[in-house]
PDB file of N, CA and C in Angstrom:
ATOM      1  N   MET A1149     -48.887   3.893  -4.841  1.00  0.00           N
ATOM      2  CA  MET A1149     -47.889   2.852  -4.643  1.00  0.00           C
ATOM      3  C   MET A1149     -48.073   1.718  -5.659  1.00  0.00           C
ATOM      4  N   GLU A1150     -49.336   1.409  -5.933  1.00  0.00           N
ATOM      5  CA  GLU A1150     -49.626   0.335  -6.883  1.00  0.00           C
ATOM      6  C   GLU A1150     -49.115   0.685  -8.284  1.00  0.00           C
ATOM      7  N   GLU A1151     -49.261   1.953  -8.674  1.00  0.00           N
ATOM      8  CA  GLU A1151     -48.792   2.397  -9.992  1.00  0.00           C
ATOM      9  C   GLU A1151     -47.271   2.292 -10.107  1.00  0.00           C
ATOM     10  N   ILE A1152     -46.564   2.607  -9.030  1.00  0.00           N
ATOM     11  CA  ILE A1152     -45.100   2.496  -9.033  1.00  0.00           C
ATOM     12  C   ILE A1152     -44.681   1.040  -9.195  1.00  0.00           C
ATOM     13  N   LEU A1153     -45.359   0.141  -8.516  1.00  0.00           N
ATOM     14  CA  LEU A1153     -45.038  -1.278  -8.634  1.00  0.00           C
ATOM     15  C   LEU A1153     -45.318  -1.816 -10.037  1.00  0.00           C
ATOM     16  N   ILE A1154     -46.448  -1.397 -10.614  1.00  0.00           N
ATOM     17  CA  ILE A1154     -46.783  -1.864 -11.961  1.00  0.00           C
ATOM     18  C   ILE A1154     -45.775  -1.327 -12.974  1.00  0.00           C
ATOM     19  N   ASN A1155     -45.439  -0.032 -12.878  1.00  0.00           N
ATOM     20  CA  ASN A1155     -44.445   0.541 -13.790  1.00  0.00           C
ATOM     21  C   ASN A1155     -43.082  -0.107 -13.601  1.00  0.00           C
ATOM     22  N   GLY A1156     -42.705  -0.357 -12.354  1.00  0.00           N
ATOM     23  CA  GLY A1156     -41.426  -1.016 -12.083  1.00  0.00           C
ATOM     24  C   GLY A1156     -41.375  -2.416 -12.665  1.00  0.00           C
ATOM     25  N   LEU A1157     -42.479  -3.156 -12.556  1.00  0.00           N
ATOM     26  CA  LEU A1157     -42.542  -4.503 -13.119  1.00  0.00           C
ATOM     27  C   LEU A1157     -42.483  -4.464 -14.643  1.00  0.00           C
ATOM     28  N   MET A1158     -43.214  -3.536 -15.251  1.00  0.00           N
ATOM     29  CA  MET A1158     -43.189  -3.425 -16.710  1.00  0.00           C
ATOM     30  C   MET A1158     -41.803  -3.001 -17.193  1.00  0.00           C
ATOM     31  N   ASN A1159     -41.158  -2.087 -16.481  1.00  0.00           N
ATOM     32  CA  ASN A1159     -39.805  -1.666 -16.845  1.00  0.00           C
ATOM     33  C   ASN A1159     -38.813  -2.817 -16.697  1.00  0.00           C
ATOM     34  N   ALA A1160     -38.968  -3.602 -15.631  1.00  0.00           N
ATOM     35  CA  ALA A1160     -38.084  -4.752 -15.423  1.00  0.00           C
ATOM     36  C   ALA A1160     -38.281  -5.788 -16.536  1.00  0.00           C
ATOM     37  N   LEU A1161     -39.512  -5.995 -16.955  1.00  0.00           N
ATOM     38  CA  LEU A1161     -39.771  -6.926 -18.059  1.00  0.00           C
ATOM     39  C   LEU A1161     -39.177  -6.403 -19.368  1.00  0.00           C
ATOM     40  N   TYR A1162     -39.219  -5.092 -19.582  1.00  0.00           N
ATOM     41  CA  TYR A1162     -38.620  -4.488 -20.770  1.00  0.00           C
ATOM     42  C   TYR A1162     -37.101  -4.678 -20.767  1.00  0.00           C
ATOM     43  N   VAL A1163     -36.472  -4.450 -19.617  1.00  0.00           N
ATOM     44  CA  VAL A1163     -35.024  -4.655 -19.506  1.00  0.00           C
ATOM     45  C   VAL A1163     -34.686  -6.125 -19.729  1.00  0.00           C
ATOM     46  N   ALA A1164     -35.481  -7.016 -19.157  1.00  0.00           N
ATOM     47  CA  ALA A1164     -35.251  -8.453 -19.354  1.00  0.00           C
ATOM     48  C   ALA A1164     -35.405  -8.825 -20.828  1.00  0.00           C
ATOM     49  N   PHE A1165     -36.367  -8.219 -21.514  1.00  0.00           N
ATOM     50  CA  PHE A1165     -36.555  -8.475 -22.940  1.00  0.00           C
ATOM     51  C   PHE A1165     -35.339  -8.013 -23.737  1.00  0.00           C
ATOM     52  N   ILE A1166     -34.852  -6.803 -23.454  1.00  0.00           N
ATOM     53  CA  ILE A1166     -33.673  -6.284 -24.153  1.00  0.00           C
ATOM     54  C   ILE A1166     -32.462  -7.174 -23.895  1.00  0.00           C
ATOM     55  N   LEU A1167     -32.249  -7.563 -22.643  1.00  0.00           N
ATOM     56  CA  LEU A1167     -31.117  -8.425 -22.312  1.00  0.00           C
ATOM     57  C   LEU A1167     -31.263  -9.803 -22.959  1.00  0.00           C
ATOM     58  N   GLY A1168     -32.482 -10.312 -23.017  1.00  0.00           N
ATOM     59  CA  GLY A1168     -32.720 -11.603 -23.659  1.00  0.00           C
ATOM     60  C   GLY A1168     -32.433 -11.570 -25.146  1.00  0.00           C
ATOM     61  N   ILE A1169     -32.868 -10.516 -25.814  1.00  0.00           N
ATOM     62  CA  ILE A1169     -32.587 -10.370 -27.247  1.00  0.00           C
ATOM     63  C   ILE A1169     -31.079 -10.250 -27.464  1.00  0.00           C
ATOM     64  N   GLY A1170     -30.409  -9.470 -26.621  1.00  0.00           N
ATOM     65  CA  GLY A1170     -28.954  -9.343 -26.729  1.00  0.00           C
ATOM     66  C   GLY A1170     -28.255 -10.666 -26.503  1.00  0.00           C
ATOM     67  N   TYR A1171     -28.724 -11.426 -25.538  1.00  0.00           N
ATOM     68  CA  TYR A1171     -28.131 -12.736 -25.266  1.00  0.00           C
ATOM     69  C   TYR A1171     -28.295 -13.675 -26.463  1.00  0.00           C
ATOM     70  N   LEU A1172     -29.495 -13.715 -27.019  1.00  0.00           N
ATOM     71  CA  LEU A1172     -29.727 -14.575 -28.177  1.00  0.00           C
ATOM     72  C   LEU A1172     -28.872 -14.149 -29.366  1.00  0.00           C
ATOM     73  N   TYR A1173     -28.785 -12.856 -29.610  1.00  0.00           N
ATOM     74  CA  TYR A1173     -27.994 -12.352 -30.725  1.00  0.00           C
ATOM     75  C   TYR A1173     -26.530 -12.765 -30.593  1.00  0.00           C
ATOM     76  N   PHE A1174     -25.944 -12.508 -29.419  1.00  0.00           N
ATOM     77  CA  PHE A1174     -24.533 -12.833 -29.238  1.00  0.00           C
ATOM     78  C   PHE A1174     -24.287 -14.335 -29.142  1.00  0.00           C
ATOM     79  N   SER A1175     -25.262 -15.088 -28.679  1.00  0.00           N
ATOM     80  CA  SER A1175     -25.112 -16.546 -28.641  1.00  0.00           C
ATOM     81  C   SER A1175     -25.014 -17.127 -30.045  1.00  0.00           C
ATOM     82  N   PHE A1176     -25.784 -16.576 -30.971  1.00  0.00           N
ATOM     83  CA  PHE A1176     -25.731 -17.058 -32.344  1.00  0.00           C
ATOM     84  C   PHE A1176     -24.513 -16.525 -33.092  1.00  0.00           C
ATOM     85  N   ARG A1177     -24.050 -15.331 -32.739  1.00  0.00           N
ATOM     86  CA  ARG A1177     -22.898 -14.737 -33.415  1.00  0.00           C
ATOM     87  C   ARG A1177     -21.576 -15.361 -32.985  1.00  0.00           C
ATOM     88  N   ARG A1178     -21.463 -15.683 -31.709  1.00  0.00           N
ATOM     89  CA  ARG A1178     -20.227 -16.253 -31.166  1.00  0.00           C
ATOM     90  C   ARG A1178     -20.545 -17.593 -30.527  1.00  0.00           C
ATOM     91  N   HIS A1179     -19.755 -18.572 -30.860  1.00  0.00           N
ATOM     92  CA  HIS A1179     -20.015 -19.904 -30.303  1.00  0.00           C
ATOM     93  C   HIS A1179     -19.496 -20.043 -28.879  1.00  0.00           C
ATOM     94  N   ASN A1180     -18.474 -19.292 -28.534  1.00  0.00           N
ATOM     95  CA  ASN A1180     -17.921 -19.370 -27.171  1.00  0.00           C
ATOM     96  C   ASN A1180     -18.323 -18.144 -26.351  1.00  0.00           C
ATOM     97  N   PHE A1181     -19.563 -17.714 -26.506  1.00  0.00           N
ATOM     98  CA  PHE A1181     -20.064 -16.519 -25.834  1.00  0.00           C
ATOM     99  C   PHE A1181     -20.257 -16.767 -24.341  1.00  0.00           C
ATOM    100  N   LYS A1182     -19.796 -15.814 -23.540  1.00  0.00           N
ATOM    101  CA  LYS A1182     -20.013 -15.845 -22.090  1.00  0.00           C
ATOM    102  C   LYS A1182     -20.743 -14.574 -21.705  1.00  0.00           C
ATOM    103  N   TRP A1183     -21.831 -14.730 -20.982  1.00  0.00           N
ATOM    104  CA  TRP A1183     -22.663 -13.590 -20.596  1.00  0.00           C
ATOM    105  C   TRP A1183     -21.878 -12.573 -19.776  1.00  0.00           C
ATOM    106  N   SER A1184     -20.934 -13.042 -18.964  1.00  0.00           N
ATOM    107  CA  SER A1184     -20.153 -12.131 -18.121  1.00  0.00           C
ATOM    108  C   SER A1184     -19.238 -11.235 -18.940  1.00  0.00           C
ATOM    109  N   GLN A1185     -18.962 -11.603 -20.183  1.00  0.00           N
ATOM    110  CA  GLN A1185     -18.153 -10.757 -21.051  1.00  0.00           C
ATOM    111  C   GLN A1185     -18.993  -9.670 -21.720  1.00  0.00           C
ATOM    112  N   ALA A1186     -20.290  -9.848 -21.775  1.00  0.00           N
ATOM    113  CA  ALA A1186     -21.157  -8.914 -22.491  1.00  0.00           C
ATOM    114  C   ALA A1186     -21.665  -7.788 -21.600  1.00  0.00           C
ATOM    115  N   ILE A1187     -22.027  -8.082 -20.378  1.00  0.00           N
ATOM    116  CA  ILE A1187     -22.583  -7.058 -19.492  1.00  0.00           C
ATOM    117  C   ILE A1187     -22.060  -7.317 -18.089  1.00  0.00           C
ATOM    118  N   GLY A1188     -21.699  -6.241 -17.422  1.00  0.00           N
ATOM    119  CA  GLY A1188     -21.128  -6.361 -16.090  1.00  0.00           C
ATOM    120  C   GLY A1188     -22.169  -6.325 -14.995  1.00  0.00           C
ATOM    121  N   LEU A1189     -21.756  -6.714 -13.829  1.00  0.00           N
ATOM    122  CA  LEU A1189     -22.651  -6.701 -12.676  1.00  0.00           C
ATOM    123  C   LEU A1189     -23.097  -5.284 -12.344  1.00  0.00           C
ATOM    124  N   GLY A1190     -22.194  -4.318 -12.478  1.00  0.00           N
ATOM    125  CA  GLY A1190     -22.550  -2.927 -12.221  1.00  0.00           C
ATOM    126  C   GLY A1190     -23.626  -2.417 -13.159  1.00  0.00           C
ATOM    127  N   ASP A1191     -23.577  -2.855 -14.414  1.00  0.00           N
ATOM    128  CA  ASP A1191     -24.609  -2.480 -15.381  1.00  0.00           C
ATOM    129  C   ASP A1191     -25.969  -3.026 -14.964  1.00  0.00           C
ATOM    130  N   LEU A1192     -25.996  -4.267 -14.534  1.00  0.00           N
ATOM    131  CA  LEU A1192     -27.254  -4.884 -14.099  1.00  0.00           C
ATOM    132  C   LEU A1192     -27.799  -4.217 -12.840  1.00  0.00           C
ATOM    133  N   ILE A1193     -26.920  -3.900 -11.909  1.00  0.00           N
ATOM    134  CA  ILE A1193     -27.361  -3.225 -10.683  1.00  0.00           C
ATOM    135  C   ILE A1193     -27.908  -1.843 -11.009  1.00  0.00           C
ATOM    136  N   PHE A1194     -27.219  -1.111 -11.902  1.00  0.00           N
ATOM    137  CA  PHE A1194     -27.687   0.219 -12.279  1.00  0.00           C
ATOM    138  C   PHE A1194     -29.055   0.132 -12.962  1.00  0.00           C
ATOM    139  N   LEU A1195     -29.211  -0.800 -13.886  1.00  0.00           N
ATOM    140  CA  LEU A1195     -30.511  -0.958 -14.540  1.00  0.00           C
ATOM    141  C   LEU A1195     -31.596  -1.308 -13.527  1.00  0.00           C
ATOM    142  N   GLY A1196     -31.251  -2.133 -12.557  1.00  0.00           N
ATOM    143  CA  GLY A1196     -32.211  -2.469 -11.509  1.00  0.00           C
ATOM    144  C   GLY A1196     -32.601  -1.268 -10.661  1.00  0.00           C
ATOM    145  N   CYS A1197     -31.681  -0.331 -10.510  1.00  0.00           N
ATOM    146  CA  CYS A1197     -31.964   0.866  -9.710  1.00  0.00           C
ATOM    147  C   CYS A1197     -32.819   1.882 -10.453  1.00  0.00           C
ATOM    148  N   ILE A1198     -32.654   1.979 -11.769  1.00  0.00           N
ATOM    149  CA  ILE A1198     -33.395   3.028 -12.474  1.00  0.00           C
ATOM    150  C   ILE A1198     -34.770   2.584 -12.966  1.00  0.00           C
ATOM    151  N   ILE A1199     -35.116   1.318 -12.817  1.00  0.00           N
ATOM    152  CA  ILE A1199     -36.420   0.888 -13.326  1.00  0.00           C
ATOM    153  C   ILE A1199     -37.581   1.545 -12.592  1.00  0.00           C
ATOM    154  N   SER A1200     -37.356   2.025 -11.389  1.00  0.00           N
ATOM    155  CA  SER A1200     -38.457   2.657 -10.661  1.00  0.00           C
ATOM    156  C   SER A1200     -38.491   4.176 -10.838  1.00  0.00           C
ATOM    157  N   LEU A1201     -37.569   4.741 -11.623  1.00  0.00           N
ATOM    158  CA  LEU A1201     -37.525   6.194 -11.812  1.00  0.00           C
ATOM    159  C   LEU A1201     -38.519   6.705 -12.845  1.00  0.00           C
ATOM    160  N   PHE A1202     -38.968   5.856 -13.748  1.00  0.00           N
ATOM    161  CA  PHE A1202     -39.772   6.286 -14.880  1.00  0.00           C
ATOM    162  C   PHE A1202     -41.060   5.486 -14.960  1.00  0.00           C
ATOM    163  N   ASP A1203     -42.102   6.107 -15.550  1.00  0.00           N
ATOM    164  CA  ASP A1203     -43.238   5.289 -15.937  1.00  0.00           C
ATOM    165  C   ASP A1203     -42.874   4.594 -17.248  1.00  0.00           C
ATOM    166  N   PHE A1204     -43.643   3.597 -17.621  1.00  0.00           N
ATOM    167  CA  PHE A1204     -43.225   2.700 -18.699  1.00  0.00           C
ATOM    168  C   PHE A1204     -42.954   3.399 -20.033  1.00  0.00           C
ATOM    169  N   PRO A1205     -43.870   4.226 -20.557  1.00  0.00           N
ATOM    170  CA  PRO A1205     -43.561   4.835 -21.869  1.00  0.00           C
ATOM    171  C   PRO A1205     -42.309   5.711 -21.832  1.00  0.00           C
ATOM    172  N   HIS A1206     -42.117   6.450 -20.755  1.00  0.00           N
ATOM    173  CA  HIS A1206     -40.927   7.293 -20.636  1.00  0.00           C
ATOM    174  C   HIS A1206     -39.657   6.449 -20.469  1.00  0.00           C
ATOM    175  N   PHE A1207     -39.784   5.308 -19.822  1.00  0.00           N
ATOM    176  CA  PHE A1207     -38.634   4.427 -19.648  1.00  0.00           C
ATOM    177  C   PHE A1207     -38.165   3.865 -20.988  1.00  0.00           C
ATOM    178  N   VAL A1208     -39.117   3.471 -21.835  1.00  0.00           N
ATOM    179  CA  VAL A1208     -38.760   2.938 -23.151  1.00  0.00           C
ATOM    180  C   VAL A1208     -38.038   4.012 -23.958  1.00  0.00           C
ATOM    181  N   VAL A1209     -38.583   5.225 -23.968  1.00  0.00           N
ATOM    182  CA  VAL A1209     -37.947   6.322 -24.708  1.00  0.00           C
ATOM    183  C   VAL A1209     -36.573   6.626 -24.110  1.00  0.00           C
ATOM    184  N   PHE A1210     -36.493   6.678 -22.787  1.00  0.00           N
ATOM    185  CA  PHE A1210     -35.214   6.954 -22.145  1.00  0.00           C
ATOM    186  C   PHE A1210     -34.172   5.899 -22.502  1.00  0.00           C
ATOM    187  N   MET A1211     -34.536   4.631 -22.446  1.00  0.00           N
ATOM    188  CA  MET A1211     -33.568   3.570 -22.726  1.00  0.00           C
ATOM    189  C   MET A1211     -33.078   3.631 -24.170  1.00  0.00           C
ATOM    190  N   VAL A1212     -33.971   3.864 -25.103  1.00  0.00           N
ATOM    191  CA  VAL A1212     -33.567   3.940 -26.507  1.00  0.00           C
ATOM    192  C   VAL A1212     -32.614   5.119 -26.711  1.00  0.00           C
ATOM    193  N   VAL A1213     -33.001   6.290 -26.232  1.00  0.00           N
ATOM    194  CA  VAL A1213     -32.169   7.489 -26.398  1.00  0.00           C
ATOM    195  C   VAL A1213     -30.857   7.332 -25.642  1.00  0.00           C
ATOM    196  N   ALA A1214     -30.900   6.825 -24.427  1.00  0.00           N
ATOM    197  CA  ALA A1214     -29.689   6.692 -23.614  1.00  0.00           C
ATOM    198  C   ALA A1214     -28.725   5.651 -24.198  1.00  0.00           C
ATOM    199  N   LEU A1215     -29.234   4.567 -24.737  1.00  0.00           N
ATOM    200  CA  LEU A1215     -28.352   3.568 -25.340  1.00  0.00           C
ATOM    201  C   LEU A1215     -27.713   4.090 -26.623  1.00  0.00           C
ATOM    202  N   ILE A1216     -28.466   4.847 -27.411  1.00  0.00           N
ATOM    203  CA  ILE A1216     -27.881   5.457 -28.612  1.00  0.00           C
ATOM    204  C   ILE A1216     -26.842   6.500 -28.211  1.00  0.00           C
ATOM    205  N   ALA A1217     -27.169   7.326 -27.202  1.00  0.00           N
ATOM    206  CA  ALA A1217     -26.207   8.331 -26.724  1.00  0.00           C
ATOM    207  C   ALA A1217     -24.964   7.657 -26.153  1.00  0.00           C
ATOM    208  N   SER A1218     -25.129   6.542 -25.467  1.00  0.00           N
ATOM    209  CA  SER A1218     -23.983   5.805 -24.918  1.00  0.00           C
ATOM    210  C   SER A1218     -23.091   5.277 -26.024  1.00  0.00           C
ATOM    211  N   LEU A1219     -23.710   4.763 -27.068  1.00  0.00           N
ATOM    212  CA  LEU A1219     -22.937   4.271 -28.205  1.00  0.00           C
ATOM    213  C   LEU A1219     -22.147   5.406 -28.859  1.00  0.00           C
ATOM    214  N   LEU A1220     -22.807   6.537 -29.101  1.00  0.00           N
ATOM    215  CA  LEU A1220     -22.131   7.673 -29.720  1.00  0.00           C
ATOM    216  C   LEU A1220     -21.021   8.225 -28.827  1.00  0.00           C
ATOM    217  N   LEU A1221     -21.292   8.319 -27.531  1.00  0.00           N
ATOM    218  CA  LEU A1221     -20.282   8.814 -26.598  1.00  0.00           C
ATOM    219  C   LEU A1221     -19.086   7.877 -26.527  1.00  0.00           C
ATOM    220  N   HIS A1222     -19.345   6.579 -26.551  1.00  0.00           N
ATOM    221  CA  HIS A1222     -18.241   5.611 -26.508  1.00  0.00           C
ATOM    222  C   HIS A1222     -17.386   5.692 -27.769  1.00  0.00           C
ATOM    223  N   VAL A1223     -18.023   5.822 -28.922  1.00  0.00           N
ATOM    224  CA  VAL A1223     -17.262   5.956 -30.174  1.00  0.00           C
ATOM    225  C   VAL A1223     -16.423   7.228 -30.135  1.00  0.00           C
ATOM    226  N   LEU A1224     -16.999   8.314 -29.659  1.00  0.00           N
ATOM    227  CA  LEU A1224     -16.270   9.572 -29.553  1.00  0.00           C
ATOM    228  C   LEU A1224     -15.098   9.460 -28.582  1.00  0.00           C
ATOM    229  N   MET A1225     -15.320   8.890 -27.419  1.00  0.00           N
ATOM    230  CA  MET A1225     -14.253   8.741 -26.423  1.00  0.00           C
ATOM    231  C   MET A1225     -13.167   7.798 -26.935  1.00  0.00           C
ATOM    232  N   ASN A1226     -13.558   6.780 -27.669  1.00  0.00           N
ATOM    233  CA  ASN A1226     -12.596   5.823 -28.214  1.00  0.00           C
ATOM    234  C   ASN A1226     -11.684   6.496 -29.239  1.00  0.00           C
ATOM    235  N   ARG A1227     -12.227   7.415 -29.989  1.00  0.00           N
ATOM    236  CA  ARG A1227     -11.428   8.121 -31.001  1.00  0.00           C
ATOM    237  C   ARG A1227     -10.541   9.199 -30.390  1.00  0.00           C
ATOM    238  N   LEU A1228     -11.002   9.816 -29.304  1.00  0.00           N
ATOM    239  CA  LEU A1228     -10.263  10.945 -28.726  1.00  0.00           C
ATOM    240  C   LEU A1228      -9.188  10.535 -27.732  1.00  0.00           C
ATOM    241  N   PHE A1229      -9.416   9.490 -26.961  1.00  0.00           N
ATOM    242  CA  PHE A1229      -8.511   9.154 -25.870  1.00  0.00           C
ATOM    243  C   PHE A1229      -7.959   7.741 -26.029  1.00  0.00           C
ATOM    244  N   ALA A1230      -6.652   7.609 -25.895  1.00  0.00           N
ATOM    245  CA  ALA A1230      -5.991   6.308 -26.041  1.00  0.00           C
ATOM    246  C   ALA A1230      -6.394   5.344 -24.928  1.00  0.00           C
ATOM    247  N   PHE A1231      -6.751   5.873 -23.759  1.00  0.00           N
ATOM    248  CA  PHE A1231      -7.164   5.038 -22.632  1.00  0.00           C
ATOM    249  C   PHE A1231      -8.332   4.134 -23.015  1.00  0.00           C
ATOM    250  N   TYR A1232      -9.277   4.669 -23.765  1.00  0.00           N
ATOM    251  CA  TYR A1232     -10.455   3.888 -24.153  1.00  0.00           C
ATOM    252  C   TYR A1232     -10.135   2.858 -25.229  1.00  0.00           C
ATOM    253  N   ARG A1233      -9.101   3.109 -26.016  1.00  0.00           N
ATOM    254  CA  ARG A1233      -8.722   2.135 -27.041  1.00  0.00           C
ATOM    255  C   ARG A1233      -8.066   0.908 -26.429  1.00  0.00           C
ATOM    256  N   VAL A1234      -7.409   1.083 -25.285  1.00  0.00           N
ATOM    257  CA  VAL A1234      -6.713  -0.024 -24.631  1.00  0.00           C
ATOM    258  C   VAL A1234      -7.711  -0.988 -23.991  1.00  0.00           C
ATOM    259  N   HIS A1235      -8.737  -0.447 -23.358  1.00  0.00           N
ATOM    260  CA  HIS A1235      -9.728  -1.273 -22.674  1.00  0.00           C
ATOM    261  C   HIS A1235     -10.808  -1.714 -23.650  1.00  0.00           C
ATOM    262  N   GLN A1236     -11.200  -2.958 -23.558  1.00  0.00           N
ATOM    263  CA  GLN A1236     -12.175  -3.531 -24.482  1.00  0.00           C
ATOM    264  C   GLN A1236     -13.607  -3.464 -23.963  1.00  0.00           C
ATOM    265  N   THR A1237     -13.806  -2.851 -22.817  1.00  0.00           N
ATOM    266  CA  THR A1237     -15.146  -2.812 -22.242  1.00  0.00           C
ATOM    267  C   THR A1237     -15.790  -1.447 -22.462  1.00  0.00           C
ATOM    268  N   ILE A1238     -17.096  -1.419 -22.372  1.00  0.00           N
ATOM    269  CA  ILE A1238     -17.862  -0.184 -22.479  1.00  0.00           C
ATOM    270  C   ILE A1238     -18.461   0.090 -21.105  1.00  0.00           C
ATOM    271  N   PRO A1239     -18.164   1.256 -20.505  1.00  0.00           N
ATOM    272  CA  PRO A1239     -18.728   1.568 -19.188  1.00  0.00           C
ATOM    273  C   PRO A1239     -20.190   2.010 -19.309  1.00  0.00           C
ATOM    274  N   LEU A1240     -21.061   1.048 -19.585  1.00  0.00           N
ATOM    275  CA  LEU A1240     -22.459   1.349 -19.869  1.00  0.00           C
ATOM    276  C   LEU A1240     -23.151   2.028 -18.697  1.00  0.00           C
ATOM    277  N   ALA A1241     -22.936   1.544 -17.496  1.00  0.00           N
ATOM    278  CA  ALA A1241     -23.586   2.148 -16.329  1.00  0.00           C
ATOM    279  C   ALA A1241     -23.143   3.604 -16.162  1.00  0.00           C
ATOM    280  N   GLY A1242     -21.894   3.888 -16.432  1.00  0.00           N
ATOM    281  CA  GLY A1242     -21.412   5.262 -16.345  1.00  0.00           C
ATOM    282  C   GLY A1242     -22.055   6.157 -17.384  1.00  0.00           C
ATOM    283  N   TYR A1243     -22.163   5.673 -18.612  1.00  0.00           N
ATOM    284  CA  TYR A1243     -22.802   6.460 -19.664  1.00  0.00           C
ATOM    285  C   TYR A1243     -24.287   6.654 -19.385  1.00  0.00           C
ATOM    286  N   LEU A1244     -24.953   5.611 -18.931  1.00  0.00           N
ATOM    287  CA  LEU A1244     -26.372   5.742 -18.604  1.00  0.00           C
ATOM    288  C   LEU A1244     -26.587   6.683 -17.419  1.00  0.00           C
ATOM    289  N   SER A1245     -25.661   6.663 -16.460  1.00  0.00           N
ATOM    290  CA  SER A1245     -25.800   7.576 -15.322  1.00  0.00           C
ATOM    291  C   SER A1245     -25.632   9.031 -15.762  1.00  0.00           C
ATOM    292  N   LEU A1246     -24.793   9.273 -16.770  1.00  0.00           N
ATOM    293  CA  LEU A1246     -24.693  10.621 -17.332  1.00  0.00           C
ATOM    294  C   LEU A1246     -26.009  11.048 -17.966  1.00  0.00           C
ATOM    295  N   CYS A1247     -26.679  10.121 -18.627  1.00  0.00           N
ATOM    296  CA  CYS A1247     -27.982  10.424 -19.221  1.00  0.00           C
ATOM    297  C   CYS A1247     -29.035  10.699 -18.145  1.00  0.00           C
ATOM    298  N   VAL A1248     -29.008   9.940 -17.062  1.00  0.00           N
ATOM    299  CA  VAL A1248     -29.940  10.182 -15.955  1.00  0.00           C
ATOM    300  C   VAL A1248     -29.649  11.546 -15.325  1.00  0.00           C
ATOM    301  N   ALA A1249     -28.374  11.877 -15.148  1.00  0.00           N
ATOM    302  CA  ALA A1249     -28.004  13.182 -14.583  1.00  0.00           C
ATOM    303  C   ALA A1249     -28.448  14.308 -15.504  1.00  0.00           C
ATOM    304  N   PHE A1250     -28.247  14.153 -16.805  1.00  0.00           N
ATOM    305  CA  PHE A1250     -28.674  15.167 -17.766  1.00  0.00           C
ATOM    306  C   PHE A1250     -30.185  15.353 -17.705  1.00  0.00           C
ATOM    307  N   ARG A1251     -30.930  14.252 -17.643  1.00  0.00           N
ATOM    308  CA  ARG A1251     -32.387  14.330 -17.537  1.00  0.00           C
ATOM    309  C   ARG A1251     -32.806  15.026 -16.254  1.00  0.00           C
ATOM    310  N   SER A1252     -32.124  14.725 -15.168  1.00  0.00           N
ATOM    311  CA  SER A1252     -32.463  15.350 -13.887  1.00  0.00           C
ATOM    312  C   SER A1252     -32.207  16.852 -13.918  1.00  0.00           C
ATOM    313  N   ILE A1253     -31.113  17.260 -14.528  1.00  0.00           N
ATOM    314  CA  ILE A1253     -30.791  18.687 -14.637  1.00  0.00           C
ATOM    315  C   ILE A1253     -31.820  19.397 -15.492  1.00  0.00           C
ATOM    316  N   VAL A1254     -32.204  18.780 -16.604  1.00  0.00           N
ATOM    317  CA  VAL A1254     -33.217  19.388 -17.473  1.00  0.00           C
ATOM    318  C   VAL A1254     -34.545  19.511 -16.744  1.00  0.00           C
ATOM    319  N   LEU A1255     -34.946  18.486 -16.007  1.00  0.00           N
ATOM    320  CA  LEU A1255     -36.189  18.559 -15.243  1.00  0.00           C
ATOM    321  C   LEU A1255     -36.108  19.597 -14.132  1.00  0.00           C
ATOM    322  N   PHE A1256     -34.945  19.757 -13.530  1.00  0.00           N
ATOM    323  CA  PHE A1256     -34.776  20.741 -12.474  1.00  0.00           C
ATOM    324  C   PHE A1256     -34.877  22.160 -13.023  1.00  0.00           C
ATOM    325  N   ILE A1257     -34.304  22.382 -14.193  1.00  0.00           N
ATOM    326  CA  ILE A1257     -34.349  23.711 -14.811  1.00  0.00           C
ATOM    327  C   ILE A1257     -35.781  24.059 -15.221  1.00  0.00           C
ATOM    328  N   ASN A1258     -36.503  23.081 -15.753  1.00  0.00           N
ATOM    329  CA  ASN A1258     -37.893  23.344 -16.176  1.00  0.00           C
ATOM    330  C   ASN A1258     -38.780  23.340 -14.961  1.00  0.00           C
TER     331      ASN A1258
END
């Protein structure tokens, strides 16, 4: 139980670090930046739910791979479907949940 708590805390600190860097970046890039425009409540809730699924090194690798896959998937969906071109938001929690599902299927098969 102690190991799960330590990994969860380290994962939460990693997510907070990523969000903090993103906040600083967008604050300097845009003068009228609003945090609610950058990340949704559903994204934060989803990130809060998955921090206990991984140990710390695997969580870092998962987040990097999943965020890159989310970016690529969003670019692909934006080019293929007009629906995505109309909306200015990125369904990050949905893309990350696809990555979690893919990981779960791969682990189940192995």
